[in-house]
Amino acid sequence: MSRTLPPLNALRAFEAAARYESFSRAAEELGVSHSAISRHVRGLEARLGVHLFRDASRGVALTAEGAHYLARITPAFDVIGEATEGLADAPAGRVVVNSEPVFAAKIVVPLMAKFQRDLPDVELRLVGSNDLADLDRYEADLAIRYAKTGRLNEPSDLLSDAPIYPFAAPGYLRDDVLRPEHLTEVPLLRDRGPNIWIDWTAHAGFDVDVPDPPWRMRAALALEMAVHGAGVYLGASDVTHLDETAGRLVRVSDVGFRQGSFHLLTSGQAGRRKAVRSVRAWLLDHTTALRSG
Amino acid sequence: MSRTLPPLNALRAFEAAARYESFSRAAEELGVSHSAISRHVRGLEARLGVHLFRDASRGVALTAEGAHYLARITPAFDVIGEATEGLADAPAGRVVVNSEPVFAAKIVVPLMAKFQRDLPDVELRLVGSNDLADLDRYEADLAIRYAKTGRLNEPSDLLSDAPIYPFAAPGYLRDDVLRPEHLTEVPLLRDRGPNIWIDWTAHAGFDVDVPDPPWRMRAALALEMAVHGAGVYLGASDVTHLDETAGRLVRVSDVGFRQGSFHLLTSGQAGRRKAVRSVRAWLLDHTTALRSG
DNA sequence: CATCACTTGTGCAATTTATGCACAAGTGCA
DNA sequence: TGCACTTGTGCATAAATTGCACAAGTGATG
């Protein structure tokens, strides 16, 4: 194998500059400064030892060699671009979904078997994490994030805006009903953000000062504690549904309110892939029950 | 223009790894470590969101997508390689020659008009410099260097090993003959290296202690001083020939000796270009008279 | 079953390449 | 003459590439 290739990044700069016969225009297209283009092009010329451009009054002009080279390079790059985009058309492949952990555990994981049957060629990689995956950096194709109020800043699809209720293990409270005196007797569990128990007591009309516990934990842990009879969990009913159905949790009050929602974000780049679009559509199809209206 | 290309360096690593279905083999071909290949490939997979390889017991195996992609990418790279090598076949282009200054000024420059007629499509860029151009870093295509003794360490072509004689402006010495008493009366000019006047007096049989002047200068300046009647220059007759022919210098003794030589080095990369090979051949053709034997 | 050869994966740090900013120089036009 | 537009370059920063050393896995062999 005796093929030697020039520095490919410089070649890319050359190809763009040659198409426009302008370094500035090439810079715009590639999203870099003209200075980067100039350096790449001049470096390539020096390395190859030929003039690909000559000076023009405005911009640059291709030499005969430069024009001939461009005529060969552009189609080659087109092939590479098309082949790469062709991968996006494949219905198969791996799709990385970064999800808030409690949503991953309680909603997505139980759906995995069905997902496997419905989209057998897609390998779903589910990453439960509270860290915000950088979709622009290809850390994930799809991201499920929780917005405590309103919408997300980025374009997204609403997955769930299920109302918030208090839940406890069956038998944890007398008659499985939350009463005012309980609010100072038992641990009040929630996600570690603002104390939504204050909002709830206001809705319930309970005139009680809710103690703010000295510990913090995230929703997934708090929910597990409730399941194990260690307190009353206040949170969205989407993530409790699994344990309710299994009889591990009951709703201990009919007073609820809506605050916060889960959203699905799609990476701009990966979002063009058929496999990613399939997963997105599937997730939205299978979470319709979680959305109001 | 909506074409988007993957990171091209990673694509190159993929293509080599895919051909061999082995990261180690690809690493050998590209002259990097396997670890670089692995990172490139896995990065590309992550970015594209598809499996291009699956694990095999020994090495890696292409997935269907990977194989299909390879079948498109390899021909595109072949086109780029061939187009780039095609530039080398062009008889035109710029050729950079880095030359020791006195050789450049006295031998190459006077030949430029003939060069222009003989190779009109080649732009010769002559750089006179005592700095050693790094041929591996594309600083020059050809380099003319002086070896004070013997040969150069690198493969090279002998350009000139003309003997060393003393020269002065006509009339500077009585009867244009260098006598022993002159050696302590007039400035003895030479290149700034070891005092070759000591070698000369030994050859001439003059029992004189040659003074070592407190100044240093390079050959080109020393030669100009002699032309202007400011001393006697001792140096190789190749670089004095122009001024002799023009009557600006005469040889003032028949005693000469051989020491030192000019060599032509050719860059390995640029040396494959037709234009560079043409210049090299031309230079060797037009300097045959400077070589003994 | 243990050992070895071969292969890929990864933490960490060093090296190389790419890049932007700010200024300079050149050209054409009003 | 001044302005708009264009490319070139010193300097420094940012990003990508890379190697080293180790780890883990697989298959073959004695």
XYZ file of C-alpha atoms (C1' of nucleotides) in Angstrom:
646
model
C 0.000 0.000 0.000
C 1.928 2.966 -1.280
C -0.733 5.614 -1.319
C 0.304 8.839 0.378
C -2.254 11.454 1.189
C -1.637 15.129 1.822
C -2.741 16.622 5.153
C -6.460 16.135 4.770
C -7.551 19.134 6.767
C -5.437 21.373 4.574
C -6.865 19.635 1.553
C -10.337 20.439 2.775
C -9.401 24.096 3.132
C -7.925 24.063 -0.362
C -11.038 22.520 -1.873
C -13.345 25.084 -0.329
C -11.065 27.999 -1.236
C -10.728 26.719 -4.778
C -14.470 26.401 -5.294
C -14.988 30.006 -4.292
C -11.578 31.313 -5.390
C -11.732 33.157 -2.110
C -10.204 32.407 1.249
C -12.791 34.482 3.096
C -15.695 32.634 1.538
C -14.073 29.294 2.265
C -13.549 30.402 5.846
C -17.249 31.161 6.183
C -18.225 27.784 4.848
C -15.875 25.855 7.092
C -16.549 28.047 10.106
C -12.982 29.164 10.670
C -11.118 32.416 10.119
C -9.612 33.401 6.794
C -6.246 33.221 8.453
C -6.638 29.495 9.077
C -7.530 28.934 5.426
C -4.587 31.000 4.237
C -2.199 29.011 6.359
C -3.579 25.671 5.274
C -3.491 26.567 1.616
C -0.020 28.060 1.671
C 1.217 25.134 3.733
C -0.209 22.694 1.214
C 1.381 24.578 -1.661
C 4.732 24.537 0.093
C 4.439 20.851 0.825
C 3.403 19.923 -2.682
C 5.779 22.445 -4.215
C 3.280 23.755 -6.712
C 1.260 26.908 -7.099
C -2.392 26.076 -6.729
C -3.427 29.752 -6.678
C -2.112 32.961 -8.061
C -2.963 36.364 -6.723
C -5.930 38.151 -8.096
C -6.889 41.693 -7.249
C -9.846 40.461 -5.289
C -9.258 37.073 -3.750
C -7.213 34.406 -5.463
C -7.360 32.717 -8.843
C -6.738 29.091 -9.581
C -3.690 28.102 -11.581
C -4.086 25.432 -14.235
C -2.707 22.876 -11.803
C -4.989 24.097 -9.080
C -8.044 23.845 -11.311
C -7.107 20.375 -12.452
C -6.534 19.254 -8.874
C -9.852 20.711 -7.750
C -11.663 18.824 -10.501
C -10.352 15.571 -9.008
C -10.666 16.416 -5.306
C -14.206 17.785 -5.214
C -15.861 14.608 -6.514
C -13.797 12.537 -4.068
C -15.006 14.680 -1.187
C -18.554 14.419 -2.490
C -18.300 10.639 -2.366
C -17.048 10.788 1.204
C -19.831 13.165 2.206
C -22.500 11.031 0.582
C -21.135 7.812 2.020
C -21.078 9.349 5.469
C -24.603 10.659 5.109
C -25.618 7.267 3.794
C -24.753 5.835 7.175
C -27.393 8.107 8.612
C -29.997 6.441 6.420
C -29.289 3.082 7.913
C -32.097 1.976 10.206
C -29.612 0.153 12.366
C -26.867 1.256 14.706
C -26.291 2.380 18.233
C -28.292 5.177 19.749
C -27.114 6.738 22.986
C -29.773 8.141 25.269
C -28.670 10.153 28.250
C -31.441 10.292 30.827
C -32.159 11.669 34.257
C -31.729 8.574 36.407
C -35.195 8.212 37.942
C -36.843 8.513 34.541
C -34.405 5.971 33.116
C -34.993 3.507 35.915
C -38.733 3.836 36.306
C -39.973 4.555 32.792
C -37.454 3.602 30.130
C -35.972 0.443 31.602
C -39.388 -1.264 31.972
C -39.977 -0.552 28.277
C -36.731 -2.081 27.073
C -38.128 -5.508 26.231
C -40.838 -3.984 24.088
C -38.309 -1.654 22.500
C -36.126 -4.610 21.603
C -39.020 -6.298 19.863
C -40.128 -3.161 18.034
C -36.664 -1.947 16.901
C -34.467 -5.035 16.860
C -31.721 -3.473 14.718
C -31.131 -0.590 17.073
C -28.816 -0.942 19.998
C -30.109 1.428 22.624
C -27.512 2.569 25.040
C -29.147 4.140 28.057
C -26.985 6.273 30.293
C -28.542 7.409 33.540
C -26.830 10.503 34.697
C -27.567 13.814 36.296
C -24.774 15.372 34.292
C -25.943 17.229 31.255
C -24.649 15.379 28.238
C -23.266 17.690 25.611
C -25.189 16.806 22.494
C -22.965 19.047 20.420
C -19.980 17.049 21.516
C -21.494 13.728 20.475
C -21.799 12.497 24.032
C -25.331 11.344 23.312
C -27.838 11.255 20.526
C -30.872 11.916 22.692
C -31.161 13.426 26.124
C -34.004 13.270 28.627
C -33.889 16.186 30.991
C -36.041 17.467 33.807
C -37.194 21.070 33.861
C -38.315 22.177 37.285
C -40.407 24.993 35.839
C -41.606 25.839 32.384
C -39.811 24.666 29.340
C -36.173 24.062 28.460
C -34.200 26.744 26.656
C -33.422 24.369 23.830
C -35.892 22.963 21.336
C -37.284 19.776 22.792
C -40.248 17.463 22.921
C -42.372 17.222 26.035
C -42.233 13.702 27.383
C -44.143 14.007 30.643
C -45.708 16.679 32.778
C -47.412 14.299 35.178
C -48.726 15.880 38.364
C -46.959 15.682 41.697
C -48.521 13.674 44.569
C -47.274 12.225 47.842
C -46.623 8.466 47.918
C -45.756 5.995 50.642
C -45.407 2.257 51.045
C -48.753 0.578 51.770
C -49.477 0.566 55.492
C -46.775 3.109 56.237
C -49.501 5.639 57.176
C -52.721 4.842 58.982
C -55.342 4.009 56.347
C -52.772 5.116 53.751
C -53.839 8.740 54.191
C -51.474 11.618 54.805
C -52.673 13.847 57.648
C -51.325 17.179 58.920
C -49.692 15.663 61.990
C -47.649 13.335 59.764
C -45.803 16.319 58.325
C -43.755 16.689 61.504
C -43.571 13.010 62.392
C -42.229 11.212 59.311
C -39.397 11.924 56.864
C -40.604 13.994 53.941
C -38.744 12.758 50.895
C -38.282 14.619 47.640
C -35.677 15.465 45.057
C -32.906 17.621 46.407
C -33.999 20.850 44.707
C -36.361 23.461 46.204
C -38.576 22.069 48.923
C -41.747 21.264 46.991
C -43.407 20.057 50.218
C -44.056 23.735 50.922
C -45.979 24.008 47.670
C -47.887 20.847 48.444
C -49.059 21.897 51.929
C -50.270 25.165 50.452
C -52.311 23.219 47.900
C -53.595 20.853 50.575
C -54.549 23.752 52.863
C -52.462 22.377 55.717
C -51.262 25.228 57.962
C -47.995 23.558 58.919
C -44.365 24.671 58.866
C -42.625 21.924 56.958
C -39.213 21.081 58.386
C -36.348 21.267 55.938
C -34.211 18.181 56.552
C -30.399 18.677 56.745
C -29.730 16.063 54.042
C -30.037 16.195 50.293
C -30.515 13.372 47.886
C -31.726 12.952 44.367
C -35.126 11.693 43.324
C -34.094 8.137 42.542
C -32.764 7.526 46.055
C -35.598 9.335 47.739
C -38.073 7.204 45.854
C -36.350 3.994 46.919
C -36.496 5.079 50.556
C -40.248 5.510 50.306
C -40.593 2.070 48.733
C -38.709 0.654 51.699
C -40.989 2.364 54.185
C -38.606 5.065 55.251
C -40.733 8.111 54.529
C -43.264 9.771 52.259
C -42.100 10.675 48.808
C -43.443 13.720 47.024
C -42.912 13.636 43.329
C -44.347 13.254 39.846
C -46.638 10.301 39.354
C -44.911 9.208 36.149
C -41.912 7.881 37.983
C -43.984 6.226 40.713
C -46.353 4.424 38.384
C -44.246 1.286 38.165
C -44.105 0.837 41.940
C -47.806 1.674 42.304
C -48.753 -1.016 39.830
C -46.510 -3.458 41.656
C -48.127 -2.568 44.979
C -44.983 -1.184 46.503
C -46.345 2.376 46.728
C -49.750 3.993 47.203
C -50.819 7.522 46.726
C -51.599 8.946 50.142
C -53.527 12.043 49.103
C -55.734 13.247 46.291
C -54.123 16.689 46.434
C -51.698 17.208 43.579
C -50.274 19.949 41.419
C -48.279 20.285 38.256
C -44.760 21.582 38.433
C -41.846 20.458 36.364
C -41.657 18.205 33.325
C -39.403 15.794 31.439
C -38.266 16.724 27.946
C -36.576 14.901 25.116
C -33.746 16.673 23.309
C -32.323 15.462 20.036
C -28.798 16.097 18.861
C -28.794 18.187 15.690
C -26.147 16.058 14.029
C -27.297 12.639 15.148
C -30.922 13.666 14.735
C -30.541 13.282 11.001
C -29.949 9.572 11.372
C -32.861 7.303 10.732
C -32.046 5.139 13.748
C -32.092 8.139 16.068
C -35.310 9.428 14.601
C -36.848 5.972 15.096
C -35.899 5.916 18.752
C -37.208 9.398 19.273
C -40.531 8.577 17.660
C -40.791 5.387 19.648
C -40.146 7.139 22.947
C -42.741 9.806 22.201
C -45.270 7.122 21.154
C -44.825 5.193 24.341
C -45.057 8.111 26.748
C -48.263 9.736 25.510
C -50.070 8.692 28.689
C -47.658 10.798 30.731
C -48.691 14.043 29.103
C -51.646 16.241 29.857
C -53.706 17.547 26.957
C -23.012 23.797 0.008
C -24.379 21.390 2.585
C -21.748 18.691 2.501
C -20.459 17.744 5.902
C -17.365 15.642 6.230
C -16.347 13.531 9.193
C -12.991 14.223 10.827
C -10.758 13.292 7.950
C -7.835 12.065 9.979
C -10.101 9.673 11.814
C -11.565 8.617 8.493
C -8.100 7.802 7.282
C -7.478 5.646 10.328
C -10.801 3.899 9.780
C -10.026 3.181 6.150
C -6.677 1.621 6.905
C -8.032 -0.395 9.843
C -10.949 -1.590 7.740
C -8.743 -2.760 4.877
C -6.695 -4.890 7.235
C -9.439 -5.545 9.807
C -6.665 -4.866 12.266
C -5.752 -1.766 14.228
C -2.158 -2.861 14.628
C -1.633 -3.333 10.929
C -3.264 -0.003 10.192
C -0.986 1.601 12.750
C 2.045 0.189 10.979
C 0.895 1.520 7.642
C 0.155 4.994 8.925
C 3.232 5.113 11.127
C 1.429 5.660 14.409
C 0.668 3.517 17.428
C -2.289 1.164 17.612
C -3.630 3.312 20.399
C -4.019 6.274 18.058
C -5.909 4.116 15.574
C -8.187 2.737 18.274
C -9.045 6.194 19.480
C -9.713 7.500 16.013
C -11.923 4.584 15.079
C -13.898 4.561 18.317
C -14.272 8.323 18.128
C -15.575 8.094 14.596
C -18.059 5.385 15.585
C -19.270 7.494 18.476
C -19.648 10.527 16.276
C -21.452 8.685 13.518
C -23.419 6.607 15.992
C -22.905 3.353 14.153
C -20.821 0.260 14.675
C -18.256 0.042 11.929
C -16.437 -2.866 13.582
C -17.371 -5.702 15.875
C -14.936 -7.551 18.011
C -13.202 -10.553 16.617
C -10.969 -12.844 18.598
C -7.961 -11.598 16.728
C -8.337 -8.023 15.616
C -11.655 -6.585 14.547
C -14.232 -7.521 11.963
C -16.198 -5.187 9.766
C -19.917 -4.843 10.289
C -22.117 -4.700 7.219
C -22.253 -0.928 7.558
C -18.515 -0.758 8.000
C -17.887 -2.840 4.905
C -20.278 -0.786 2.834
C -18.682 2.436 4.031
C -15.202 1.139 3.253
C -16.244 0.258 -0.268
C -17.127 3.916 -0.837
C -14.265 5.547 1.091
C -11.318 3.617 -0.326
C -11.902 4.644 -3.945
C -12.353 8.252 -2.857
C -9.012 8.182 -1.041
C -7.450 6.528 -4.070
C -8.605 9.415 -6.231
C -7.130 11.906 -3.777
C -3.841 10.016 -3.657
C -3.617 9.766 -7.426
C -4.559 13.397 -7.940
C -1.918 14.459 -5.457
C 0.712 12.262 -7.057
C -0.386 13.600 -10.417
C 0.775 17.009 -9.278
C 4.212 15.510 -8.904
C 4.160 14.483 -12.527
C 3.573 18.015 -13.639
C 6.698 19.460 -15.243
C 5.752 22.865 -13.905
C 5.696 24.399 -10.466
C 7.905 26.104 -7.982
C 11.190 24.575 -6.917
C 12.976 25.963 -3.880
C 16.725 25.720 -3.859
C 18.538 26.611 -0.690
C 22.167 27.401 -1.458
C 25.327 28.490 0.275
C 25.418 32.191 -0.630
C 28.664 32.431 -2.577
C 27.697 29.471 -4.766
C 24.283 31.003 -5.315
C 25.695 34.387 -6.254
C 28.630 33.301 -8.373
C 27.451 30.120 -10.067
C 23.673 29.771 -10.026
C 22.611 33.383 -10.517
C 24.653 33.773 -13.734
C 22.903 30.680 -15.078
C 19.387 31.899 -14.396
C 18.711 33.303 -17.839
C 19.681 30.018 -19.460
C 17.655 28.147 -16.884
C 14.623 30.241 -17.695
C 14.965 29.384 -21.381
C 15.562 25.697 -20.780
C 12.831 25.151 -18.136
C 10.299 27.924 -18.703
C 7.526 26.266 -16.687
C 9.554 25.979 -13.527
C 9.740 28.836 -11.115
C 13.088 28.521 -9.419
C 13.205 30.096 -6.037
C 16.801 30.511 -4.969
C 17.455 31.156 -1.304
C 21.016 32.067 -0.381
C 21.564 31.186 3.209
C 24.159 29.706 5.468
C 21.420 28.158 7.556
C 20.834 24.509 6.833
C 17.400 24.182 5.337
C 15.458 21.267 6.706
C 14.497 19.235 3.658
C 12.301 16.967 5.743
C 10.275 19.947 6.862
C 9.592 21.154 3.331
C 11.747 24.218 3.738
C 13.406 23.501 0.404
C 13.310 21.006 -2.401
C 17.020 21.080 -3.131
C 19.945 22.206 -1.017
C 23.462 23.123 -2.042
C 25.848 22.714 0.814
C 29.581 23.066 1.271
C 31.594 20.268 2.872
C 34.951 21.462 4.134
C 36.356 17.942 4.009
C 35.190 14.723 2.436
C 31.594 14.043 1.728
C 28.330 14.899 3.415
C 26.654 12.465 5.775
C 23.524 12.443 3.689
C 23.156 11.043 0.216
C 24.045 13.796 -2.223
C 25.422 14.599 -5.637
C 28.821 16.204 -6.012
C 28.464 19.561 -7.676
C 31.997 20.937 -7.506
C 35.335 20.047 -6.033
C 37.266 22.750 -7.811
C 40.762 23.403 -6.464
C 41.630 26.270 -4.205
C 43.908 29.065 -5.498
C 44.717 32.624 -4.407
C 43.063 35.437 -6.380
C 43.450 39.216 -6.426
C 42.243 42.160 -8.468
C 44.460 42.760 -11.508
C 47.369 45.014 -10.601
C 46.845 44.583 -6.897
C 50.126 42.636 -6.701
C 53.252 43.414 -8.713
C 53.020 41.428 -11.946
C 49.946 39.732 -10.484
C 52.175 37.229 -8.696
C 51.900 36.350 -5.015
C 55.314 36.366 -3.314
C 56.304 35.316 0.188
C 56.681 38.894 1.464
C 53.077 39.622 0.464
C 51.841 37.205 3.092
C 52.661 39.649 5.870
C 51.886 42.822 3.942
C 48.408 42.436 2.522
C 45.099 41.193 3.977
C 44.702 37.457 3.426
C 41.034 36.858 2.718
C 39.205 33.563 3.060
C 36.014 32.051 4.375
C 35.701 32.319 8.121
C 36.407 28.657 8.858
C 39.837 27.121 9.541
C 42.692 29.212 8.169
C 43.326 27.528 4.837
C 46.170 29.978 4.131
C 48.318 27.746 6.366
C 47.589 24.799 4.065
C 48.369 26.910 1.020
C 51.752 28.145 2.200
C 52.715 24.553 2.990
C 51.792 23.578 -0.570
C 53.651 26.576 -2.004
C 56.771 25.841 0.044
C 56.714 29.289 1.647
C 58.291 29.207 5.109
C 56.141 31.973 6.546
C 53.973 32.298 9.654
C 50.642 33.426 8.316
C 48.967 36.005 10.572
C 45.450 35.142 11.690
C 43.369 38.290 11.352
C 41.057 39.242 14.260
C 38.011 39.442 12.011
C 35.811 36.766 10.535
C 33.634 36.939 7.481
C 32.055 34.536 5.116
C 33.291 33.660 1.658
C 30.939 35.900 -0.256
C 32.080 39.054 1.513
C 35.738 38.066 1.456
C 35.486 37.518 -2.289
C 33.952 40.941 -2.817
C 36.753 42.552 -0.863
C 39.313 40.981 -3.160
C 37.387 42.186 -6.220
C 37.574 45.711 -4.780
C 41.337 45.502 -4.296
C 41.271 45.047 -0.555
C 43.275 41.860 -0.268
C 44.057 38.444 -1.696
C 41.287 35.883 -1.628
C 42.074 32.203 -1.178
C 39.257 29.967 -2.245
C 37.861 27.510 -4.713
C 38.137 28.504 -8.359
C 34.503 27.658 -9.085
C 33.208 30.686 -7.265
C 35.852 32.997 -8.721
C 35.377 31.960 -12.333
C 32.757 34.613 -13.053
C 34.972 37.448 -11.845
C 38.014 36.013 -13.637
C 36.168 35.936 -16.917
C 35.025 39.489 -16.344
C 38.557 40.599 -15.609
C 37.869 41.609 -12.093
C 40.111 38.924 -10.594
C 43.276 37.097 -11.626
C 44.848 34.022 -10.216
C 48.093 35.056 -8.574
C 49.747 31.673 -8.203
C 49.796 28.316 -9.919
C 49.933 26.560 -6.571
C 46.605 25.056 -5.657
C 45.132 22.150 -3.731
C 41.799 20.442 -3.356
C 39.929 20.691 -0.097
C 36.191 20.966 0.321
C 33.386 20.550 -2.151
C 29.823 21.639 -2.935
C 27.077 19.007 -2.885
C 23.489 18.908 -4.029
C 20.945 17.328 -1.697
C 17.460 16.434 -2.823
C 14.436 16.250 -0.550
C 13.049 12.720 -0.448
C 9.445 13.859 -0.716
C 9.893 16.638 -3.252
C 12.462 14.591 -5.120
C 9.661 12.518 -6.577
C 8.306 15.516 -8.436
C 9.185 15.813 -12.057
C 9.877 19.545 -11.734
C 12.363 18.974 -8.923
C 14.056 16.167 -10.783
C 14.321 18.427 -13.823
C 16.023 21.149 -11.825
C 18.363 18.683 -10.233
C 19.359 17.204 -13.584
C 19.794 20.653 -15.057
C 22.053 21.800 -12.229
C 24.212 18.690 -12.513
C 24.430 19.105 -16.302
C 25.555 22.684 -16.045
C 28.193 22.162 -13.420
C 30.137 19.279 -14.941
C 33.101 21.548 -15.620
C 33.441 22.170 -11.876
C 34.141 18.552 -11.089
C 37.396 16.658 -11.345
C 37.337 13.246 -12.959
C -4.625 -25.888 33.419
C -0.945 -22.514 32.892
C 1.584 -19.848 29.816
C 2.381 -17.232 25.858
C 1.494 -14.468 21.764
C -1.414 -11.385 19.893
C -4.889 -7.948 19.993
C -7.601 -3.859 21.413
C -8.800 -0.343 25.200
C -7.619 3.551 28.281
C -5.420 6.965 31.911
C -2.180 10.347 31.712
C 0.894 13.485 29.807
C 3.565 15.342 25.945
C 3.701 16.887 21.257
C 1.836 18.638 17.161
C -1.529 20.957 14.588
C -5.148 24.200 14.123
C -6.843 28.434 15.150
C -7.975 33.394 16.432
C -6.641 38.122 17.202
C -4.650 42.095 15.674
C -2.138 44.276 12.638
C -0.013 45.009 7.954
C 0.017 45.408 3.027
C -2.098 45.531 -1.478
C -5.887 46.591 -4.892
C -9.767 48.837 -6.902
C -13.333 52.248 -6.650
C -15.773 56.576 -5.625
C -7.555 60.469 -0.549
C -10.364 57.411 1.965
C -12.792 53.250 2.147
C -14.043 48.412 1.431
C -12.326 44.189 0.589
C -8.824 40.763 0.459
C -4.808 37.919 1.817
C -0.478 37.398 4.847
C 1.841 36.879 9.345
C 3.640 37.338 14.465
C 2.201 35.713 18.603
C -0.271 33.082 21.738
C -3.993 29.921 22.860
C -6.893 25.936 22.079
C -7.729 21.564 20.267
C -6.388 17.320 18.328
C -3.118 13.733 17.973
C -0.113 10.776 19.835
C 2.890 7.617 22.747
C 3.797 5.093 26.932
C 2.545 1.844 30.057
C -0.593 -0.914 31.747
C -4.929 -3.773 31.608
C -8.051 -7.142 29.780
C -9.537 -10.645 26.532
C -8.884 -14.611 23.268
C -7.002 -18.631 21.241
C -3.277 -21.913 20.786
C 0.082 -24.881 22.813
C 2.470 -27.902 25.976
